[in-house]
CSV table of N, CA, C and O in Angstrom, one decimal:
chain,number,residue,atom,x,y,z
A,674,MET,N,12.8,19.2,-0.8
A,674,MET,CA,13.9,19.7,0.1
A,674,MET,C,15.0,20.0,-0.9
A,674,MET,O,15.4,19.2,-1.7
A,675,ASP,N,15.6,21.2,-0.7
A,675,ASP,CA,16.7,21.6,-1.6
A,675,ASP,C,17.9,20.6,-1.6
A,675,ASP,O,18.4,20.4,-2.7
A,676,ALA,N,18.2,20.0,-0.5
A,676,ALA,CA,19.4,19.1,-0.4
A,676,ALA,C,19.1,17.8,-1.2
A,676,ALA,O,20.1,17.2,-1.6
A,677,THR,N,17.9,17.5,-1.4
A,677,THR,CA,17.6,16.2,-2.1
A,677,THR,C,16.9,16.4,-3.4
A,677,THR,O,16.4,15.5,-4.0
A,678,ARG,N,16.8,17.7,-3.9
A,678,ARG,CA,16.1,18.0,-5.1
A,678,ARG,C,16.7,17.2,-6.3
A,678,ARG,O,15.9,16.6,-7.0
A,679,ASP,N,18.0,17.2,-6.5
A,679,ASP,CA,18.6,16.5,-7.6
A,679,ASP,C,18.3,15.0,-7.5
A,679,ASP,O,18.0,14.3,-8.5
A,680,ALA,N,18.5,14.5,-6.3
A,680,ALA,CA,18.2,13.0,-6.1
A,680,ALA,C,16.7,12.7,-6.4
A,680,ALA,O,16.4,11.7,-7.0
A,681,SER,N,15.8,13.6,-6.0
A,681,SER,CA,14.4,13.4,-6.2
A,681,SER,C,14.1,13.3,-7.7
A,681,SER,O,13.3,12.5,-8.1
A,682,LEU,N,14.7,14.3,-8.4
A,682,LEU,CA,14.4,14.3,-9.9
A,682,LEU,C,15.0,13.1,-10.6
A,682,LEU,O,14.3,12.5,-11.5
A,683,ALA,N,16.1,12.6,-10.2
A,683,ALA,CA,16.7,11.4,-10.7
A,683,ALA,C,15.8,10.2,-10.4
A,683,ALA,O,15.5,9.3,-11.3
A,684,LEU,N,15.3,10.1,-9.2
A,684,LEU,CA,14.4,9.1,-8.8
A,684,LEU,C,13.1,9.1,-9.6
A,684,LEU,O,12.6,8.1,-10.0
A,685,VAL,N,12.5,10.3,-9.8
A,685,VAL,CA,11.3,10.4,-10.6
A,685,VAL,C,11.6,9.9,-12.0
A,685,VAL,O,10.8,9.1,-12.5
A,686,ARG,N,12.7,10.3,-12.6
A,686,ARG,CA,13.0,9.8,-14.0
A,686,ARG,C,13.1,8.2,-14.0
A,686,ARG,O,12.6,7.6,-14.9
A,687,ALA,N,13.7,7.7,-13.0
A,687,ALA,CA,13.9,6.2,-13.0
A,687,ALA,C,12.5,5.5,-12.8
A,687,ALA,O,12.3,4.5,-13.4
A,688,LEU,N,11.7,6.1,-11.9
A,688,LEU,CA,10.4,5.4,-11.6
A,688,LEU,C,9.4,5.6,-12.8
A,688,LEU,O,8.5,4.7,-12.9
A,689,ARG,N,9.5,6.6,-13.5
A,689,ARG,CA,8.6,6.9,-14.6
A,689,ARG,C,8.6,5.8,-15.7
A,689,ARG,O,7.6,5.6,-16.4
A,690,GLY,N,9.6,5.0,-15.7
A,690,GLY,CA,9.7,3.9,-16.7
A,690,GLY,C,8.6,2.8,-16.3
A,690,GLY,O,8.2,2.0,-17.2
A,691,ALA,N,8.2,2.7,-15.1
A,691,ALA,CA,7.3,1.7,-14.7
A,691,ALA,C,6.0,2.2,-14.0
A,691,ALA,O,5.0,1.4,-13.9
A,692,PHE,N,6.0,3.4,-13.6
A,692,PHE,CA,4.9,4.0,-12.8
A,692,PHE,C,4.5,5.4,-13.3
A,692,PHE,O,5.3,6.1,-13.9
A,693,ALA,N,3.2,5.7,-13.0
A,693,ALA,CA,2.8,7.1,-13.3
A,693,ALA,C,3.3,7.9,-12.1
A,693,ALA,O,2.9,7.7,-10.9
A,694,VAL,N,4.2,8.9,-12.3
A,694,VAL,CA,4.8,9.6,-11.3
A,694,VAL,C,4.7,11.1,-11.5
A,694,VAL,O,4.8,11.6,-12.6
A,695,ASP,N,4.4,11.8,-10.5
A,695,ASP,CA,4.3,13.3,-10.5
A,695,ASP,C,5.3,13.8,-9.4
A,695,ASP,O,5.5,13.1,-8.5
A,696,VAL,N,5.8,15.0,-9.6
A,696,VAL,CA,6.7,15.6,-8.6
A,696,VAL,C,6.2,17.0,-8.3
A,696,VAL,O,5.7,17.7,-9.2
A,697,ASP,N,6.3,17.3,-7.0
A,697,ASP,CA,5.9,18.7,-6.6
A,697,ASP,C,7.2,19.4,-6.2
A,697,ASP,O,7.8,19.1,-5.2
A,698,LEU,N,7.5,20.4,-7.0
A,698,LEU,CA,8.8,21.2,-6.7
A,698,LEU,C,8.5,22.5,-6.1
A,698,LEU,O,9.4,23.3,-6.0
A,699,GLU,N,7.2,22.8,-5.7
A,699,GLU,CA,6.9,24.0,-5.1
A,699,GLU,C,7.6,24.1,-3.7
A,699,GLU,O,7.9,23.1,-3.1
A,700,THR,N,7.7,25.3,-3.3
A,700,THR,CA,8.4,25.6,-2.0
A,700,THR,C,7.4,25.6,-0.8
A,700,THR,O,7.6,26.4,0.1
A,701,ARG,N,6.3,24.9,-1.0
A,701,ARG,CA,5.3,24.8,0.0
A,701,ARG,C,5.7,23.9,1.1
A,701,ARG,O,6.6,23.1,0.9
A,702,GLY,N,5.0,23.9,2.3
A,702,GLY,CA,5.3,23.0,3.4
A,702,GLY,C,4.9,21.6,3.0
A,702,GLY,O,4.2,21.3,2.1
A,703,LEU,N,5.5,20.7,3.8
A,703,LEU,CA,5.2,19.2,3.5
A,703,LEU,C,3.7,18.9,3.6
A,703,LEU,O,3.2,18.2,2.8
A,704,GLY,N,3.1,19.5,4.6
A,704,GLY,CA,1.6,19.3,4.8
A,704,GLY,C,0.8,19.7,3.6
A,704,GLY,O,-0.1,18.9,3.1
A,705,ALA,N,1.2,20.8,3.0
A,705,ALA,CA,0.5,21.3,1.8
A,705,ALA,C,0.8,20.4,0.6
A,705,ALA,O,-0.1,20.1,-0.2
A,706,GLN,N,2.0,19.9,0.5
A,706,GLN,CA,2.3,19.0,-0.6
A,706,GLN,C,1.6,17.7,-0.4
A,706,GLN,O,1.1,17.1,-1.4
A,707,MET,N,1.5,17.2,0.8
A,707,MET,CA,0.8,15.9,1.0
A,707,MET,C,-0.7,16.1,0.7
A,707,MET,O,-1.4,15.2,0.1
A,708,LYS,N,-1.3,17.2,1.1
A,708,LYS,CA,-2.7,17.5,0.8
A,708,LYS,C,-2.9,17.5,-0.7
A,708,LYS,O,-3.9,17.0,-1.2
A,709,SER,N,-2.0,18.2,-1.4
A,709,SER,CA,-2.1,18.3,-2.9
A,709,SER,C,-2.1,16.9,-3.5
A,709,SER,O,-2.8,16.6,-4.4
A,710,ALA,N,-1.1,16.1,-3.0
A,710,ALA,CA,-1.0,14.7,-3.6
A,710,ALA,C,-2.3,13.9,-3.3
A,710,ALA,O,-2.8,13.2,-4.2
A,711,ASP,N,-2.9,14.0,-2.1
A,711,ASP,CA,-4.1,13.3,-1.8
A,711,ASP,C,-5.2,13.8,-2.7
A,711,ASP,O,-6.0,13.0,-3.3
A,712,LYS,N,-5.3,15.1,-2.9
A,712,LYS,CA,-6.4,15.6,-3.8
A,712,LYS,C,-6.2,15.2,-5.3
A,712,LYS,O,-7.2,15.1,-6.0
A,713,SER,N,-5.0,14.9,-5.7
A,713,SER,CA,-4.7,14.5,-7.0
A,713,SER,C,-5.2,13.1,-7.3
A,713,SER,O,-5.2,12.7,-8.5
A,714,GLY,N,-5.4,12.3,-6.2
A,714,GLY,CA,-5.8,11.0,-6.4
A,714,GLY,C,-4.7,10.0,-6.3
A,714,GLY,O,-4.8,8.8,-6.5
A,715,ALA,N,-3.5,10.5,-5.9
A,715,ALA,CA,-2.3,9.6,-5.8
A,715,ALA,C,-2.6,8.6,-4.7
A,715,ALA,O,-3.3,8.9,-3.7
A,716,ARG,N,-2.1,7.4,-4.9
A,716,ARG,CA,-2.3,6.4,-3.9
A,716,ARG,C,-1.1,6.3,-2.9
A,716,ARG,O,-1.3,6.1,-1.7
A,717,LEU,N,0.1,6.6,-3.4
A,717,LEU,CA,1.3,6.5,-2.6
A,717,LEU,C,2.1,7.8,-2.8
A,717,LEU,O,2.1,8.4,-3.8
A,718,LEU,N,2.8,8.1,-1.7
A,718,LEU,CA,3.7,9.3,-1.7
A,718,LEU,C,5.1,8.9,-1.3
A,718,LEU,O,5.3,8.2,-0.3
A,719,VAL,N,6.1,9.2,-2.1
A,719,VAL,CA,7.5,8.9,-1.8
A,719,VAL,C,8.1,10.2,-1.3
A,719,VAL,O,8.2,11.2,-2.0
A,720,LEU,N,8.6,10.2,0.0
A,720,LEU,CA,9.2,11.3,0.6
A,720,LEU,C,10.7,11.1,0.6
A,720,LEU,O,11.2,10.2,1.1
A,721,VAL,N,11.4,12.1,-0.1
A,721,VAL,CA,12.9,12.0,-0.2
A,721,VAL,C,13.5,13.0,0.8
A,721,VAL,O,13.8,14.1,0.4
A,722,GLY,N,13.5,12.6,2.1
A,722,GLY,CA,14.1,13.5,3.1
A,722,GLY,C,15.6,13.3,3.2
A,722,GLY,O,16.2,12.3,2.8
A,723,GLU,N,16.3,14.3,3.7
A,723,GLU,CA,17.7,14.3,3.8
A,723,GLU,C,18.2,13.1,4.6
A,723,GLU,O,19.2,12.4,4.2
A,724,GLU,N,17.7,12.9,5.8
A,724,GLU,CA,18.1,11.9,6.7
A,724,GLU,C,17.9,10.5,6.0
A,724,GLU,O,18.7,9.6,6.1
A,725,GLU,N,16.7,10.3,5.5
A,725,GLU,CA,16.4,9.0,4.9
A,725,GLU,C,17.3,8.7,3.7
A,725,GLU,O,17.7,7.6,3.5
A,726,TRP,N,17.5,9.7,2.9
A,726,TRP,CA,18.3,9.5,1.7
A,726,TRP,C,19.8,9.2,2.1
A,726,TRP,O,20.4,8.3,1.5
A,727,ALA,N,20.2,9.9,3.2
A,727,ALA,CA,21.6,9.6,3.7
A,727,ALA,C,21.7,8.1,4.2
A,727,ALA,O,22.8,7.5,4.1
A,728,ARG,N,20.6,7.6,4.7
A,728,ARG,CA,20.5,6.2,5.2
A,728,ARG,C,20.3,5.2,4.0
A,728,ARG,O,20.2,4.0,4.3
A,729,GLY,N,20.1,5.7,2.8
A,729,GLY,CA,19.9,4.8,1.7
A,729,GLY,C,18.5,4.5,1.3
A,729,GLY,O,18.3,3.5,0.7
A,730,GLY,N,17.6,5.4,1.6
A,730,GLY,CA,16.2,5.1,1.3
A,730,GLY,C,15.3,6.4,1.3
A,730,GLY,O,15.8,7.5,1.3
A,731,VAL,N,14.0,6.1,1.3
A,731,VAL,CA,13.0,7.1,1.3
A,731,VAL,C,11.9,6.6,2.3
A,731,VAL,O,11.9,5.5,2.7
A,732,VAL,N,10.9,7.5,2.5
A,732,VAL,CA,9.7,7.1,3.2
A,732,VAL,C,8.6,7.0,2.2
A,732,VAL,O,8.4,7.8,1.4
A,733,LEU,N,7.9,5.8,2.3
A,733,LEU,CA,6.8,5.6,1.5
A,733,LEU,C,5.5,5.7,2.3
A,733,LEU,O,5.4,5.0,3.3
A,734,ARG,N,4.6,6.6,1.9
A,734,ARG,CA,3.4,6.8,2.7
A,734,ARG,C,2.2,6.4,1.8
A,734,ARG,O,2.1,6.8,0.7
A,735,ASP,N,1.3,5.6,2.4
A,735,ASP,CA,0.1,5.2,1.7
A,735,ASP,C,-1.0,6.2,2.1
A,735,ASP,O,-1.3,6.4,3.2
A,736,LEU,N,-1.4,6.9,1.1
A,736,LEU,CA,-2.4,8.0,1.3
A,736,LEU,C,-3.8,7.4,1.6
A,736,LEU,O,-4.7,8.2,2.0
A,737,ARG,N,-4.0,6.2,1.4
A,737,ARG,CA,-5.3,5.6,1.7
A,737,ARG,C,-5.5,5.3,3.2
A,737,ARG,O,-6.5,5.6,3.8
A,738,ASP,N,-4.5,4.7,3.8
A,738,ASP,CA,-4.6,4.3,5.2
A,738,ASP,C,-3.6,5.1,6.1
A,738,ASP,O,-3.7,5.0,7.3
A,739,GLY,N,-2.8,6.0,5.6
A,739,GLY,CA,-1.9,6.8,6.4
A,739,GLY,C,-0.7,6.2,6.9
A,739,GLY,O,0.1,6.8,7.6
A,740,THR,N,-0.5,4.9,6.6
A,740,THR,CA,0.7,4.2,7.1
A,740,THR,C,1.9,4.7,6.3
A,740,THR,O,1.8,5.1,5.1
A,741,GLN,N,3.1,4.6,6.9
A,741,GLN,CA,4.3,4.9,6.2
A,741,GLN,C,5.4,4.0,6.7
A,741,GLN,O,5.4,3.5,7.8
A,742,GLU,N,6.4,3.8,5.8
A,742,GLU,CA,7.5,3.0,6.2
A,742,GLU,C,8.8,3.4,5.5
A,742,GLU,O,8.7,4.1,4.4
A,743,PHE,N,9.9,3.1,6.0
A,743,PHE,CA,11.2,3.4,5.4
A,743,PHE,C,11.5,2.3,4.4
A,743,PHE,O,11.3,1.1,4.7
A,744,VAL,N,11.8,2.7,3.2
A,744,VAL,CA,12.1,1.7,2.1
A,744,VAL,C,13.5,2.1,1.5
A,744,VAL,O,13.7,3.2,1.2
A,745,THR,N,14.3,1.1,1.3
A,745,THR,CA,15.6,1.3,0.7
A,745,THR,C,15.5,1.6,-0.7
A,745,THR,O,14.5,1.2,-1.4
A,746,LYS,N,16.4,2.3,-1.3
A,746,LYS,CA,16.4,2.7,-2.7
A,746,LYS,C,16.3,1.5,-3.6
A,746,LYS,O,15.6,1.4,-4.5
A,747,GLU,N,17.0,0.4,-3.2
A,747,GLU,CA,17.1,-0.8,-4.0
A,747,GLU,C,15.8,-1.5,-4.0
A,747,GLU,O,15.5,-2.2,-4.9
A,748,SER,N,15.0,-1.4,-2.9
A,748,SER,CA,13.8,-2.2,-2.8
A,748,SER,C,12.5,-1.4,-3.2
A,748,SER,O,11.4,-1.9,-3.2
A,749,LEU,N,12.7,-0.1,-3.5
A,749,LEU,CA,11.6,0.8,-3.8
A,749,LEU,C,10.7,0.3,-4.9
A,749,LEU,O,9.5,0.2,-4.8
A,750,ASP,N,11.3,-0.1,-6.0
A,750,ASP,CA,10.5,-0.6,-7.2
A,750,ASP,C,9.6,-1.7,-6.8
A,750,ASP,O,8.4,-1.7,-7.0
A,751,ASP,N,10.2,-2.7,-6.1
A,751,ASP,CA,9.4,-3.9,-5.7
A,751,ASP,C,8.4,-3.6,-4.7
A,751,ASP,O,7.2,-4.1,-4.7
A,752,THR,N,8.7,-2.7,-3.8
A,752,THR,CA,7.7,-2.3,-2.7
A,752,THR,C,6.6,-1.6,-3.4
A,752,THR,O,5.4,-1.8,-3.0
A,753,LEU,N,6.8,-0.7,-4.3
A,753,LEU,CA,5.8,0.1,-5.0
A,753,LEU,C,4.8,-0.9,-5.7
A,753,LEU,O,3.6,-0.8,-5.6
A,754,ARG,N,5.4,-1.9,-6.4
A,754,ARG,CA,4.6,-2.8,-7.2
A,754,ARG,C,3.7,-3.6,-6.2
A,754,ARG,O,2.6,-3.9,-6.5
A,755,ALA,N,4.3,-4.1,-5.1
A,755,ALA,CA,3.5,-4.8,-4.1
A,755,ALA,C,2.4,-4.0,-3.5
A,755,ALA,O,1.3,-4.5,-3.4
A,756,ARG,N,2.7,-2.8,-3.2
A,756,ARG,CA,1.7,-1.9,-2.6
A,756,ARG,C,0.5,-1.6,-3.6
A,756,ARG,O,-0.6,-1.6,-3.2
A,757,LEU,N,0.9,-1.4,-4.8
A,757,LEU,CA,-0.1,-1.0,-5.8
A,757,LEU,C,-0.9,-2.3,-6.2
A,757,LEU,O,-2.1,-2.1,-6.7
A,758,ALA,N,-0.4,-3.4,-6.0
A,758,ALA,CA,-1.2,-4.7,-6.3
A,758,ALA,C,-2.2,-5.0,-5.3
A,758,ALA,O,-3.1,-5.8,-5.6
A,759,ARG,N,-2.2,-4.4,-4.2
A,759,ARG,CA,-3.2,-4.6,-3.1
A,759,ARG,C,-4.6,-4.1,-3.5
A,759,ARG,O,-4.8,-3.1,-4.1
């Protein structure tokens, strides 16, 4: 999303210190981006939407079971570690 592009890139840089992170900057629809992430073998997807970012967080989607949850920016690192440890 254009409004959160800079925030997304900063988040990618921060997360790359601890995780393997890829970013999709194509102007495709969300469904196409999620399908691409799933095909890539990604386990989790971090969605940086305008509303969620304004509320101080992101949506974390588990591509294995389809569940998703709102996660604050501050707890994202710990939540990712916990989810990947399962």
